[in-house]
Amino acid sequence: MRNAYLFDAIRTPRGIGKSSGALYEVKPIDLLTTTFHALKERNALPTQEVSDAIIGCVTPVAGQGSNIAKAALLHAGWHNRSAGMQINRFCTSGLEAINLAMLKVRSGFEELVVAGGVESMSQIPMGSDGGALIDDPEVIDRVNYLPQGVAADLIATIEGFSRMQVDEYALLSQERAVTALQKGYFQKSIIPVKDQNGLIILEEDEYLRPDSTIEGLNNLPTSFTALGELGYDALAMQKYPEVARINHVHTAGNSSGIVDGSALVLIGSDKKGKEIGLKPRAKIVSVGLACVEPTLMLTGTIPAAQHALANAGMQAKDIDLWECNEAFASVVLKFQQAMDINMEQLNVNGGAISLGHPLGATGAMLVGTLLDELERRNLTTGLITIGAVGGMGVATIIERV
């Protein structure tokens, strides 16, 4: 198979995913259209050369339904030749979209594909689409399915992560993200969101809390104790009888933030890049897909990363920088422990705890953030991984060229 190259990676800022957030007034299709416009303009892109756009979206209903990928292409005025599809692999959707685009290019059947994701969590709240794992008690009980927050607390309980440990990690995420914002590390990829008159609505990430302290984090109430008391703790202990009780340690301060945003990555062959004047920044070396059992759930990042490394004939020591989605602090701590990674190489510019997690868009955002940082540090290889509902994990290894 031939190589698939990353030519560009862009994103909107992340807006607070509430009615008070700056992007609440922006329709999901306009978030996505903003990035389509920018990708075209930044690369002088002849859109008739783009055969497909694969867009991750975790809550594909209402303004995000009915194939928002193709709707946004039309709305952005791209060439009619560009097809589009919307995919949902829960939180891994944006990263899986990139992996699918890579496979299309490497197979030789496509030459240039756009991949990414969008999520307006302020307009369309998480879980709005319902489903058996949310609404059907019989299914939930049969498969021992836990809400993600309770699963994160279960990980912390099994691994012995204390409240102080998860809060210390959350503070580290905030500190790193604030530093990155202040030093302009995100500026290469961020596309400001503007209104119909061209006035800027949001030009930098909105969710950060630069005044965070360990004392303030320690004083926040736990977020998932009440859910546990509804019966989910009992489900967890039924699956893991060695656990005497669930230690609820996750709060709004050490869990991922609810935000709005969109991100795109341009992926193609070397031949097509040369034909239309695109310079490759990196190539996708390998991908990994894995799934663990649905109760503990959020540890799927570990076998996914191991799968990607094995597919590439690489070891963890071969990776310069890592991005493991900060769904919850215990998820990252468990990943770091299992993969034996130096914390100085992991989530070096913060993550979803400090910046927010716009579900379907996060994977593409992490790819862009990692690529920018590899270039800034003059390093070579990076691995991105995200876990999701049902135990799924997806990973991607990129290498600068």
Coordinates of N, CA, C and O in Angstrom, one line a residue, residues 126-287:
M126 N -25.5 16.0 24.8 CA -25.1 14.6 24.8 C -26.3 13.7 25.2 O -26.9 14.0 26.2
G127 N -26.5 12.7 24.5 CA -27.6 11.7 24.8 C -28.9 12.1 24.2 O -29.9 11.3 24.4
S128 N -29.0 13.2 23.4 CA -30.3 13.6 22.8 C -30.8 12.5 21.8 O -32.0 12.5 21.6
D129 N -30.0 11.7 21.3 CA -30.4 10.7 20.4 C -30.9 9.4 21.0 O -31.4 8.5 20.3
G130 N -30.8 9.3 22.4 CA -31.3 8.2 23.1 C -30.6 6.9 22.7 O -29.4 6.9 22.5
G131 N -31.3 5.8 22.7 CA -30.6 4.5 22.4 C -30.7 3.5 23.5 O -30.9 3.9 24.7
A132 N -30.5 2.3 23.2 CA -30.7 1.2 24.2 C -29.7 1.3 25.4 O -30.1 1.0 26.5
L133 N -28.5 1.7 25.1 CA -27.5 1.8 26.3 C -27.8 3.0 27.2 O -27.2 3.1 28.3
I134 N -28.8 3.9 26.8 CA -29.2 5.0 27.6 C -30.5 4.8 28.2 O -30.8 5.1 29.4
D135 N -31.5 4.3 27.4 CA -32.9 4.3 27.8 C -33.5 2.9 28.1 O -34.6 2.9 28.6
D136 N -32.8 1.8 27.8 CA -33.4 0.5 28.0 C -32.8 -0.2 29.2 O -31.7 -0.8 29.1
P137 N -33.5 -0.2 30.4 CA -33.0 -0.9 31.6 C -32.6 -2.3 31.4 O -31.7 -2.8 32.0
E138 N -33.4 -3.1 30.6 CA -33.1 -4.5 30.4 C -31.8 -4.7 29.7 O -31.0 -5.5 30.1
V139 N -31.5 -3.9 28.7 CA -30.2 -4.0 28.0 C -29.1 -3.5 28.9 O -28.0 -4.2 29.0
I140 N -29.3 -2.4 29.6 CA -28.2 -1.9 30.6 C -27.9 -3.0 31.6 O -26.7 -3.2 31.9
D141 N -28.9 -3.6 32.2 CA -28.6 -4.6 33.2 C -28.0 -5.9 32.6 O -27.1 -6.4 33.2
R142 N -28.4 -6.3 31.4 CA -27.8 -7.5 30.8 C -26.4 -7.4 30.5 O -25.6 -8.3 30.6
V143 N -26.0 -6.2 30.0 CA -24.6 -6.0 29.5 C -23.7 -5.4 30.6 O -22.5 -5.1 30.4
N144 N -24.3 -5.1 31.8 CA -23.5 -4.4 32.8 C -22.9 -3.1 32.4 O -21.8 -2.8 32.6
Y145 N -23.8 -2.3 31.7 CA -23.3 -1.0 31.1 C -23.3 0.0 32.2 O -24.3 0.2 32.9
L146 N -22.2 0.8 32.3 CA -22.2 1.9 33.2 C -22.1 3.3 32.5 O -21.5 3.3 31.4
P147 N -22.7 4.3 33.1 CA -22.4 5.6 32.6 C -20.9 5.9 32.7 O -20.2 5.4 33.6
Q148 N -20.3 6.7 31.8 CA -18.9 6.8 31.7 C -18.3 7.3 33.0 O -17.2 6.9 33.4
G149 N -18.9 8.3 33.6 CA -18.4 8.8 34.9 C -18.2 7.8 36.0 O -17.2 7.8 36.7
V150 N -19.2 6.9 36.1 CA -19.1 5.8 37.1 C -18.0 4.8 36.7 O -17.3 4.3 37.5
A151 N -17.9 4.6 35.4 CA -16.8 3.7 34.9 C -15.4 4.3 35.2 O -14.5 3.6 35.6
A152 N -15.3 5.6 35.1 CA -14.1 6.3 35.4 C -13.8 6.2 36.9 O -12.6 5.9 37.3
D153 N -14.8 6.3 37.7 CA -14.6 6.1 39.2 C -14.3 4.6 39.5 O -13.5 4.4 40.4
L154 N -14.8 3.7 38.7 CA -14.4 2.3 38.9 C -13.0 2.1 38.6 O -12.3 1.3 39.3
I155 N -12.5 2.7 37.5 CA -11.1 2.6 37.2 C -10.2 3.1 38.3 O -9.2 2.5 38.8
A156 N -10.6 4.3 38.8 CA -9.9 4.9 40.0 C -9.9 3.9 41.2 O -8.9 3.8 41.9
T157 N -11.0 3.3 41.4 CA -11.1 2.4 42.6 C -10.2 1.2 42.4 O -9.5 0.8 43.3
I158 N -10.3 0.5 41.3 CA -9.5 -0.7 41.0 C -8.0 -0.3 41.1 O -7.2 -1.1 41.6
E159 N -7.6 0.8 40.5 CA -6.2 1.1 40.4 C -5.7 1.9 41.6 O -4.5 2.1 41.8
G160 N -6.6 2.2 42.5 CA -6.2 2.9 43.7 C -5.8 4.4 43.6 O -5.0 4.9 44.4
F161 N -6.3 5.0 42.5 CA -6.1 6.4 42.3 C -6.9 7.3 43.3 O -8.1 7.1 43.4
S162 N -6.2 8.1 44.0 CA -6.9 8.9 45.1 C -7.5 10.2 44.5 O -7.2 10.6 43.3
R163 N -8.4 10.8 45.2 CA -8.9 12.1 44.8 C -7.8 13.1 44.6 O -7.8 13.9 43.6
M164 N -6.8 13.1 45.4 CA -5.7 14.0 45.2 C -5.0 13.7 43.9 O -4.6 14.7 43.2
Q165 N -4.8 12.5 43.6 CA -4.0 12.2 42.3 C -4.8 12.7 41.1 O -4.2 13.2 40.2
V166 N -6.1 12.4 41.1 CA -6.9 12.9 39.9 C -7.0 14.4 39.8 O -6.9 15.0 38.7
D167 N -7.0 15.0 41.0 CA -7.1 16.5 41.0 C -5.7 17.1 40.6 O -5.6 18.1 39.9
E168 N -4.6 16.4 41.0 CA -3.3 16.9 40.6 C -3.1 16.8 39.1 O -2.5 17.7 38.5
Y169 N -3.7 15.7 38.5 CA -3.5 15.6 37.1 C -4.4 16.7 36.4 O -4.0 17.3 35.4
A170 N -5.6 16.9 36.9 CA -6.4 18.0 36.3 C -5.8 19.3 36.4 O -5.8 20.1 35.4
L171 N -5.1 19.7 37.5 CA -4.4 20.9 37.6 C -3.3 21.0 36.6 O -3.0 22.1 35.9
L172 N -2.6 19.9 36.4 CA -1.5 19.8 35.4 C -2.0 20.1 34.0 O -1.4 20.9 33.2
S173 N -3.2 19.6 33.7 CA -3.8 19.8 32.4 C -4.1 21.3 32.2 O -3.9 21.9 31.1
Q174 N -4.7 21.9 33.2 CA -5.0 23.3 33.2 C -3.7 24.2 33.0 O -3.7 25.1 32.1
E175 N -2.7 23.9 33.7 CA -1.5 24.6 33.6 C -0.8 24.5 32.3 O -0.4 25.5 31.7
R176 N -0.9 23.3 31.7 CA -0.3 23.1 30.4 C -1.1 23.8 29.3 O -0.5 24.4 28.4
A177 N -2.4 23.8 29.4 CA -3.2 24.4 28.4 C -3.1 25.9 28.5 O -3.1 26.6 27.4
V178 N -3.1 26.5 29.6 CA -2.9 27.9 29.8 C -1.6 28.4 29.2 O -1.5 29.4 28.5
T179 N -0.5 27.6 29.5 CA 0.8 28.0 28.9 C 0.8 27.9 27.4 O 1.3 28.8 26.7
A180 N 0.1 26.9 26.8 CA 0.1 26.7 25.4 C -0.7 27.9 24.8 O -0.4 28.4 23.7
L181 N -1.8 28.3 25.4 CA -2.6 29.4 24.9 C -1.9 30.7 25.0 O -1.8 31.4 24.0
Q182 N -1.2 30.9 26.1 CA -0.5 32.2 26.2 C 0.7 32.3 25.3 O 1.0 33.4 24.8
K183 N 1.3 31.2 25.0 CA 2.5 31.2 24.1 C 2.1 31.0 22.6 O 3.0 30.9 21.7
G184 N 0.8 30.9 22.3 CA 0.4 30.8 21.0 C 0.6 29.5 20.3 O 0.6 29.4 19.0
Y185 N 0.7 28.4 21.1 CA 0.9 27.1 20.4 C -0.3 26.6 19.6 O -0.1 25.7 18.7
F186 N -1.5 27.1 19.9 CA -2.6 26.6 19.1 C -2.9 27.5 17.9 O -3.8 27.2 17.1
Q187 N -2.2 28.6 17.7 CA -2.6 29.6 16.7 C -2.5 29.1 15.3 O -3.2 29.5 14.4
K188 N -1.6 28.2 15.1 CA -1.4 27.7 13.7 C -2.6 27.0 13.1 O -2.9 27.0 11.9
S189 N -3.4 26.4 14.0 CA -4.5 25.6 13.5 C -5.9 26.2 13.8 O -6.9 25.8 13.2
I190 N -6.0 27.2 14.7 CA -7.3 27.7 15.1 C -7.9 28.7 14.0 O -7.2 29.6 13.5
I191 N -9.1 28.4 13.6 CA -9.9 29.3 12.7 C -10.9 30.0 13.5 O -11.8 29.4 14.1
P192 N -10.9 31.3 13.6 CA -11.9 32.1 14.3 C -13.3 31.8 13.7 O -13.5 31.7 12.5
V193 N -14.3 31.8 14.6 CA -15.7 31.7 14.2 C -16.3 33.1 14.1 O -16.2 33.9 15.1
K194 N -16.9 33.4 13.0 CA -17.4 34.8 12.7 C -18.9 34.7 12.5 O -19.5 33.7 12.1
D195 N -19.6 35.9 12.7 CA -21.0 35.9 12.4 C -21.2 36.3 10.9 O -20.3 36.4 10.1
Q196 N -22.5 36.5 10.5 CA -22.8 36.7 9.1 C -22.2 38.1 8.6 O -22.0 38.2 7.4
N197 N -21.9 39.0 9.5 CA -21.3 40.2 9.1 C -19.8 40.2 9.2 O -19.1 41.3 9.0
G198 N -19.2 39.0 9.4 CA -17.7 38.9 9.5 C -17.1 39.3 10.8 O -15.9 39.4 10.9
L199 N -17.9 39.6 11.8 CA -17.4 40.0 13.1 C -17.1 38.7 13.9 O -17.8 37.7 13.9
I200 N -16.0 38.7 14.6 CA -15.5 37.5 15.3 C -16.4 37.2 16.5 O -16.6 38.1 17.4
I201 N -16.9 36.0 16.6 CA -17.6 35.5 17.7 C -16.7 34.9 18.8 O -16.8 35.2 20.0
L202 N -15.8 34.1 18.3 CA -14.8 33.4 19.2 C -13.5 33.1 18.4 O -13.6 32.6 17.3
E203 N -12.4 33.5 19.0 CA -11.1 33.3 18.3 C -10.1 32.4 19.1 O -9.0 32.1 18.6
E204 N -10.4 32.1 20.4 CA -9.6 31.2 21.1 C -10.4 30.4 22.1 O -11.6 30.7 22.4
D205 N -9.8 29.3 22.6 CA -10.6 28.4 23.4 C -11.1 29.1 24.6 O -10.4 29.8 25.3
E206 N -12.4 28.8 24.9 CA -13.2 29.5 25.9 C -13.3 28.8 27.3 O -13.6 29.4 28.3
Y207 N -13.0 27.5 27.3 CA -13.4 26.7 28.5 C -12.4 26.8 29.6 O -12.6 26.4 30.7
L208 N -11.1 27.1 29.3 CA -10.0 27.1 30.3 C -10.4 27.8 31.6 O -11.1 28.8 31.5
R209 N -9.8 27.3 32.6 CA -9.9 27.9 34.0 C -8.6 28.2 34.5 O -8.0 27.4 35.3
P210 N -7.9 29.3 34.1 CA -6.6 29.6 34.5 C -6.4 29.9 36.0 O -5.2 29.8 36.5
D211 N -7.5 30.1 36.7 CA -7.4 30.4 38.1 C -7.5 29.1 39.0 O -7.6 29.2 40.2
S212 N -7.4 28.0 38.3 CA -7.6 26.7 39.0 C -6.5 26.5 40.0 O -5.3 26.8 39.8
T213 N -6.8 26.0 41.2 CA -5.8 25.6 42.2 C -6.2 24.2 42.8 O -7.3 23.7 42.6
I214 N -5.2 23.6 43.4 CA -5.5 22.3 43.9 C -6.5 22.3 45.0 O -7.3 21.4 45.2
E215 N -6.5 23.4 45.8 CA -7.5 23.6 46.9 C -8.9 23.7 46.3 O -9.9 23.1 46.8
G216 N -9.0 24.5 45.2 CA -10.3 24.6 44.6 C -10.8 23.3 44.0 O -12.0 23.0 44.1
L217 N -9.9 22.6 43.3 CA -10.3 21.3 42.8 C -10.7 20.3 43.8 O -11.7 19.6 43.7
N218 N -10.0 20.3 45.0 CA -10.3 19.4 46.1 C -11.7 19.7 46.7 O -12.3 18.8 47.2
N219 N -12.1 20.9 46.6 CA -13.4 21.3 47.2 C -14.6 21.1 46.3 O -15.8 21.2 46.8
L220 N -14.4 20.7 45.1 CA -15.6 20.4 44.2 C -16.3 19.2 44.6 O -15.7 18.2 45.0
P221 N -17.6 19.2 44.5 CA -18.4 17.9 44.8 C -18.2 16.9 43.8 O -18.0 17.2 42.6
T222 N -18.3 15.6 44.1 CA -18.2 14.6 43.1 C -19.4 14.6 42.2 O -20.5 15.0 42.6
S223 N -19.2 14.2 41.0 CA -20.2 14.3 40.0 C -21.1 13.1 39.8 O -22.2 13.2 39.3
F224 N -20.6 11.9 40.2 CA -21.3 10.7 39.8 C -21.7 9.8 41.0 O -22.1 8.6 40.8
T225 N -21.6 10.3 42.2 CA -22.1 9.6 43.4 C -23.6 9.3 43.3 O -24.0 8.1 43.5
A226 N -24.4 10.3 42.9 CA -25.8 10.1 42.8 C -26.2 9.0 41.8 O -27.1 8.2 42.0
L227 N -25.5 9.0 40.6 CA -25.7 8.0 39.6 C -25.4 6.6 40.1 O -26.1 5.6 39.9
G228 N -24.3 6.5 40.9 CA -23.9 5.3 41.5 C -25.0 4.7 42.4 O -25.3 3.5 42.4
E229 N -25.6 5.6 43.2 CA -26.6 5.2 44.2 C -27.9 4.8 43.5 O -28.7 4.1 44.1
L230 N -28.1 5.2 42.2 CA -29.3 4.7 41.5 C -29.2 3.3 41.1 O -30.2 2.7 40.6
G231 N -28.1 2.7 41.3 CA -27.9 1.2 41.0 C -26.7 0.9 40.2 O -26.3 -0.3 40.0
Y232 N -26.0 1.9 39.7 CA -24.8 1.7 38.8 C -23.6 1.2 39.6 O -22.8 0.4 39.1
D233 N -23.5 1.6 40.9 CA -22.4 1.1 41.7 C -22.7 -0.4 41.9 O -21.7 -1.2 41.9
A234 N -23.9 -0.8 42.1 CA -24.2 -2.3 42.3 C -23.9 -3.0 41.1 O -23.3 -4.2 41.1
L235 N -24.2 -2.5 39.9 CA -23.8 -3.1 38.6 C -22.3 -3.3 38.5 O -21.8 -4.4 38.1
A236 N -21.6 -2.3 38.9 CA -20.1 -2.3 38.8 C -19.5 -3.4 39.7 O -18.7 -4.2 39.4
M237 N -20.1 -3.5 40.9 CA -19.6 -4.5 41.9 C -20.0 -5.9 41.6 O -19.4 -6.9 41.9
Q238 N -21.1 -6.0 40.8 CA -21.6 -7.3 40.3 C -20.6 -7.8 39.3 O -20.2 -9.0 39.3
K239 N -20.0 -6.9 38.5 CA -19.1 -7.3 37.5 C -17.7 -7.5 38.1 O -16.9 -8.4 37.7
Y240 N -17.4 -6.7 39.1 CA -16.1 -6.7 39.8 C -16.3 -7.0 41.3 O -16.2 -6.0 42.1
P241 N -16.6 -8.2 41.7 CA -16.9 -8.5 43.1 C -15.8 -8.2 44.1 O -16.1 -8.1 45.3
E242 N -14.6 -8.1 43.5 CA -13.5 -7.8 44.4 C -13.5 -6.4 45.0 O -12.8 -6.0 45.9
V243 N -14.3 -5.5 44.4 CA -14.5 -4.2 44.8 C -15.6 -4.1 45.9 O -16.7 -4.4 45.6
A244 N -15.2 -3.6 47.1 CA -16.1 -3.5 48.2 C -17.1 -2.3 48.0 O -18.2 -2.4 48.4
R245 N -16.6 -1.2 47.5 CA -17.4 -0.1 47.2 C -16.7 0.8 46.2 O -15.4 0.7 46.0
I246 N -17.4 1.6 45.5 CA -16.9 2.5 44.5 C -16.4 3.8 45.1 O -17.2 4.4 45.9
N247 N -15.2 4.2 44.9 CA -14.6 5.4 45.4 C -14.9 6.5 44.3 O -14.1 6.6 43.3
H248 N -15.9 7.3 44.6 CA -16.2 8.3 43.6 C -15.3 9.5 43.8 O -15.3 10.2 44.8
V249 N -14.4 9.7 42.7 CA -13.4 10.8 42.8 C -13.5 11.8 41.7 O -12.9 12.9 41.8
H250 N -14.3 11.6 40.7 CA -14.4 12.5 39.6 C -15.4 13.6 39.8 O -16.5 13.4 40.3
T251 N -15.0 14.8 39.4 CA -15.8 16.0 39.6 C -15.8 16.8 38.2 O -15.2 16.3 37.2
A252 N -16.5 17.9 38.2 CA -16.5 18.7 37.0 C -15.1 19.2 36.7 O -14.8 19.6 35.6
G253 N -14.2 19.3 37.7 CA -12.9 19.8 37.6 C -11.9 18.8 37.0 O -10.8 19.2 36.5
N254 N -12.1 17.5 37.2 CA -11.1 16.5 36.7 C -11.7 15.6 35.7 O -11.2 14.5 35.4
S255 N -12.9 16.0 35.1 CA -13.5 15.3 34.0 C -13.5 16.2 32.7 O -13.3 17.4 32.8
S256 N -13.8 15.7 31.6 CA -13.7 16.5 30.3 C -14.9 17.5 30.3 O -16.0 17.3 30.8
G257 N -14.6 18.6 29.7 CA -15.6 19.7 29.6 C -16.5 19.6 28.4 O -16.1 19.1 27.4
I258 N -17.7 20.1 28.6 CA -18.7 20.1 27.6 C -18.6 21.3 26.7 O -18.7 22.4 27.2
V259 N -18.3 21.1 25.4 CA -17.9 22.3 24.6 C -18.5 22.1 23.2 O -18.9 21.0 22.8
D260 N -18.4 23.1 22.4 CA -18.8 23.1 21.0 C -17.5 23.3 20.1 O -16.6 23.9 20.5
G261 N -17.5 22.7 18.9 CA -16.4 22.9 18.0 C -16.4 22.0 16.8 O -17.2 21.0 16.7
S262 N -15.5 22.3 15.9 CA -15.4 21.5 14.6 C -13.9 21.5 14.3 O -13.2 22.4 14.6
A263 N -13.5 20.4 13.5 CA -12.2 20.2 13.1 C -12.1 19.4 11.8 O -12.9 18.5 11.6
L264 N -11.1 19.7 11.0 CA -10.9 19.0 9.7 C -9.5 18.7 9.5 O -8.6 19.5 9.9
V265 N -9.2 17.6 8.8 CA -7.8 17.2 8.4 C -7.9 16.9 6.9 O -8.8 16.2 6.5
L266 N -6.9 17.3 6.2 CA -6.9 17.0 4.7 C -5.8 15.9 4.5 O -4.7 16.1 4.9
I267 N -6.3 14.8 3.9 CA -5.5 13.6 3.8 C -5.5 13.2 2.3 O -6.5 13.2 1.6
G268 N -4.3 12.8 1.8 CA -4.2 12.4 0.4 C -3.0 11.7 0.0 O -2.1 11.5 0.9
S269 N -2.9 11.4 -1.2 CA -1.7 10.7 -1.8 C -0.6 11.7 -2.1 O -0.9 12.9 -2.3
D270 N 0.6 11.2 -2.2 CA 1.8 12.1 -2.6 C 1.6 12.6 -4.0 O 1.8 13.7 -4.3
K271 N 1.1 11.7 -4.9 CA 0.8 12.1 -6.3 C -0.2 13.2 -6.4 O 0.1 14.2 -7.1
K272 N -1.3 13.1 -5.7 CA -2.3 14.2 -5.8 C -1.8 15.5 -5.1 O -2.1 16.6 -5.7
G273 N -1.0 15.4 -4.1 CA -0.5 16.5 -3.5 C 0.4 17.3 -4.4 O 0.4 18.5 -4.5
K274 N 1.3 16.6 -5.1 CA 2.2 17.2 -6.1 C 1.4 17.8 -7.3 O 1.8 18.9 -7.7
E275 N 0.3 17.2 -7.7 CA -0.5 17.7 -8.8 C -1.1 19.0 -8.5 O -1.2 19.9 -9.4
I276 N -1.5 19.2 -7.2 CA -2.3 20.5 -6.9 C -1.5 21.4 -5.9 O -2.1 22.4 -5.4
G277 N -0.2 21.1 -5.7 CA 0.6 22.0 -4.9 C 0.5 21.9 -3.4 O 0.7 22.9 -2.8
L278 N 0.1 20.7 -2.9 CA 0.0 20.6 -1.5 C 1.3 19.9 -0.9 O 1.8 19.0 -1.5
K279 N 1.8 20.5 0.2 CA 3.0 20.0 0.8 C 2.7 19.1 2.0 O 2.0 19.6 2.9
P280 N 3.1 17.8 2.0 CA 2.7 17.0 3.1 C 3.5 17.4 4.4 O 4.6 17.8 4.4
R281 N 2.7 17.4 5.5 CA 3.3 17.7 6.8 C 3.7 16.4 7.6 O 4.6 16.4 8.4
A282 N 2.9 15.4 7.4 CA 3.1 14.1 8.1 C 2.5 13.0 7.3 O 1.7 13.2 6.4
K283 N 2.8 11.8 7.6 CA 2.1 10.6 7.1 C 1.5 9.8 8.2 O 2.0 9.8 9.4
I284 N 0.4 9.1 7.9 CA -0.2 8.2 8.9 C 0.5 6.9 8.8 O 0.4 6.2 7.8
V285 N 1.2 6.5 9.8 CA 2.0 5.3 9.8 C 1.2 4.0 10.1 O 1.3 3.0 9.5
S286 N 0.3 4.2 11.1 CA -0.5 3.0 11.5 C -1.7 3.4 12.3 O -1.8 4.5 12.8
V287 N -2.7 2.5 12.4 CA -3.9 2.7 13.2 C -4.2 1.5 14.0 O -3.7 0.4 13.7

